[in-house]
Tab-separated table of C-alpha atoms in Angstrom:
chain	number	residue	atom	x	y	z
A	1	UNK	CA	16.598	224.575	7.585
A	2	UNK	CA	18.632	222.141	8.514
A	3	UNK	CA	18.779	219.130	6.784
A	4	UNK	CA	18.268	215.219	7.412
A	5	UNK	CA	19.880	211.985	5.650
A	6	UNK	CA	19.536	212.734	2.147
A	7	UNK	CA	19.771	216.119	1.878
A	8	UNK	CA	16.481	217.071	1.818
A	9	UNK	CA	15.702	219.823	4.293
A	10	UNK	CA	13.669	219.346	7.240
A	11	UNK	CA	11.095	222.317	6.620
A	12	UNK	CA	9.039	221.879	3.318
A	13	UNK	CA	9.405	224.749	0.367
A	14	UNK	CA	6.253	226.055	1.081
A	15	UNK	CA	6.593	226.888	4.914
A	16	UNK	CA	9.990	228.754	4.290
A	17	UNK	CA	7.929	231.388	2.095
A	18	UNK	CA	4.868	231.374	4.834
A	19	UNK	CA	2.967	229.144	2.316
A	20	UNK	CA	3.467	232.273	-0.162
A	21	UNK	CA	3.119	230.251	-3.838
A	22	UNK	CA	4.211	233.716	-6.047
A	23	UNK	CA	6.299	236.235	-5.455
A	24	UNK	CA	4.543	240.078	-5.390
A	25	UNK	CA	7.172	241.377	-7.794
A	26	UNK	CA	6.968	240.078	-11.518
A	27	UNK	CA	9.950	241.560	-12.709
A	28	UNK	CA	12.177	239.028	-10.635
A	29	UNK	CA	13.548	236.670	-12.543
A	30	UNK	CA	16.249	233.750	-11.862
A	31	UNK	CA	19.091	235.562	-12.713
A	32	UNK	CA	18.316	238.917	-10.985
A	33	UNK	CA	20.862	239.949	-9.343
A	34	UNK	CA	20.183	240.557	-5.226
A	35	UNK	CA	22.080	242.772	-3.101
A	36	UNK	CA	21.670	243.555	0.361
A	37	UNK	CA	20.757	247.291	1.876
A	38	UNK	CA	23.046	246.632	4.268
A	39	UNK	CA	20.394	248.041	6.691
A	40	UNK	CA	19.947	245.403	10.322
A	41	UNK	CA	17.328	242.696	9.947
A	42	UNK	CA	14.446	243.449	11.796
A	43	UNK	CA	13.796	240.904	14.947
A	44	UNK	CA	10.287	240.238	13.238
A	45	UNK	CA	11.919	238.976	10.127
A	46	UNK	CA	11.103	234.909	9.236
A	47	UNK	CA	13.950	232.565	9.195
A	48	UNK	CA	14.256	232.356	5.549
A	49	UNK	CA	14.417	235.301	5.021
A	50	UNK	CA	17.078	236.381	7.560
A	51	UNK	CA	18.970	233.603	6.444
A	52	UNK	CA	18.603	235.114	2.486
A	53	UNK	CA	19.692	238.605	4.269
A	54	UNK	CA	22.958	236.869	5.690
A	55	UNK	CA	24.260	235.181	2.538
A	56	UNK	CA	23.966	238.671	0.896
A	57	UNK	CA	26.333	239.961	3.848
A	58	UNK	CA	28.549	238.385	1.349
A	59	UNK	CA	28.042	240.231	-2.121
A	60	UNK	CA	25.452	239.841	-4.524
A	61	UNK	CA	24.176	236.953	-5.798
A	62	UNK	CA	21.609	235.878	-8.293
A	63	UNK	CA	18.324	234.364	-7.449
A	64	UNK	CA	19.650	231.017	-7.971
A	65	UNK	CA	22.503	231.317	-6.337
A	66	UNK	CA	20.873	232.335	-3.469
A	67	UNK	CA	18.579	229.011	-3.715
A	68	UNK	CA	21.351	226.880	-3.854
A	69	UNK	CA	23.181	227.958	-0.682
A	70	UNK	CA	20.144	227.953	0.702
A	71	UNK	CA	18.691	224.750	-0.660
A	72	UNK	CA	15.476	225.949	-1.174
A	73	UNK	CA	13.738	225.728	-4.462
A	74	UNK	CA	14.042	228.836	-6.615
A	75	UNK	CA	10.379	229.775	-6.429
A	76	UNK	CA	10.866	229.992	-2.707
A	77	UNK	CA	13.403	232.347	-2.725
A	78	UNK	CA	11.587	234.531	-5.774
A	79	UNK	CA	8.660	234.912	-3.347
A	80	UNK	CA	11.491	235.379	0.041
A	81	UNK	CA	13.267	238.397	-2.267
A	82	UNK	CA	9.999	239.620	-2.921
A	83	UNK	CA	9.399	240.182	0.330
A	84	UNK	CA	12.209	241.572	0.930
A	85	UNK	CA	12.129	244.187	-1.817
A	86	UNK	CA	8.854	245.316	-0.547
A	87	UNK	CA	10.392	245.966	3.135
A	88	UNK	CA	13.462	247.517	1.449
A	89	UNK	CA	15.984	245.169	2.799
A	90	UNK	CA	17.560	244.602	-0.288
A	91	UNK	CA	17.985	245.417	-3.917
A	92	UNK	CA	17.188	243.950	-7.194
A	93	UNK	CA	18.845	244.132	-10.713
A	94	UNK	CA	17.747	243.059	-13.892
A	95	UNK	CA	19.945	239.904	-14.935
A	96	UNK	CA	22.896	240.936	-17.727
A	97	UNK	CA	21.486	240.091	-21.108
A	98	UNK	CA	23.546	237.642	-23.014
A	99	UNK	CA	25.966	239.237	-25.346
A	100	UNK	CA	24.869	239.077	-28.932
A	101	UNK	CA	26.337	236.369	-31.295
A	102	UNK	CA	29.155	237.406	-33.684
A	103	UNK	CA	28.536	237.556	-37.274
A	104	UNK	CA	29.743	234.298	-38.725
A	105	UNK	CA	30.331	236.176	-41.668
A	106	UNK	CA	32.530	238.825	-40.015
A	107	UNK	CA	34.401	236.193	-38.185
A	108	UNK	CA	35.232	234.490	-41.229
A	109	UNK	CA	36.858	237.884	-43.113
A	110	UNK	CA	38.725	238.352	-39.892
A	111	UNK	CA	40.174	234.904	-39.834
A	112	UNK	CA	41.042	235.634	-43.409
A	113	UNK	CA	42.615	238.683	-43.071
A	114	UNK	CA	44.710	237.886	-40.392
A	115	UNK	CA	45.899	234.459	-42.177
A	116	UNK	CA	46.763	237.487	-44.980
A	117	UNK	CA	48.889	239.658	-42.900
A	118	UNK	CA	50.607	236.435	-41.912
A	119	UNK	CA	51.501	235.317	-45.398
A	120	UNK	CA	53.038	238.928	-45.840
């Protein structure tokens, strides 16, 4: 995958996933959170997706970090981790759900009563 003037890699999207358009696991998502098995890639493995295997060497990383070191559109590297979770290379988490808002309302009697205990 290396790239030319521009940026733009050499090796179209599509080729890197073996012209694969969707992944075979629908519960991946762009923040789902990858980590390798820390098991040897096989010599039969694609270039993609030994090169997804490497950067996981590293840590974890979410799906779209992954497709920005790699610089491969995230739908490509939904359909490379897909394949990858069906050989059991690696490991996939749910991404963190966003912490719920705050009560404006309870912010505002805490604001208060601290502004309170200061005027004491």
């Amino acid at each position: 995958m290396t790239g030319r003037r521009g940026g733009r890699p050499l090796v179209p999207a599509y080729l890197s996933t073996g012209g694969v358009a969707r992944p075979s696991r629908a519960h991946l998502e762009r923040l789902s959170v990858l980590t390798g098995c820390g098991e040897p890639a096989p010599a039969d493995l694609p270039a993609a997706q030994a090169a997804l295997l490497e950067e996981l060497e590293h840590g974890s990383l979410t799906v779209m970090e992954a497709a920005a070191l790699l610089r491969l559109p995230v739908s490509a590297v939904l359909v490379l981790a897909a394949d990858l979770l069906d050989r059991d290379l690696v490991l996939a988490r749910a991404p963190i759900p966003p912490a719920r808002r705050f009560d404006p309302d309870l912010l505002k009697r805490v604001a208060d009563g601290l502004r309170d205990l200061k005027h004491r």
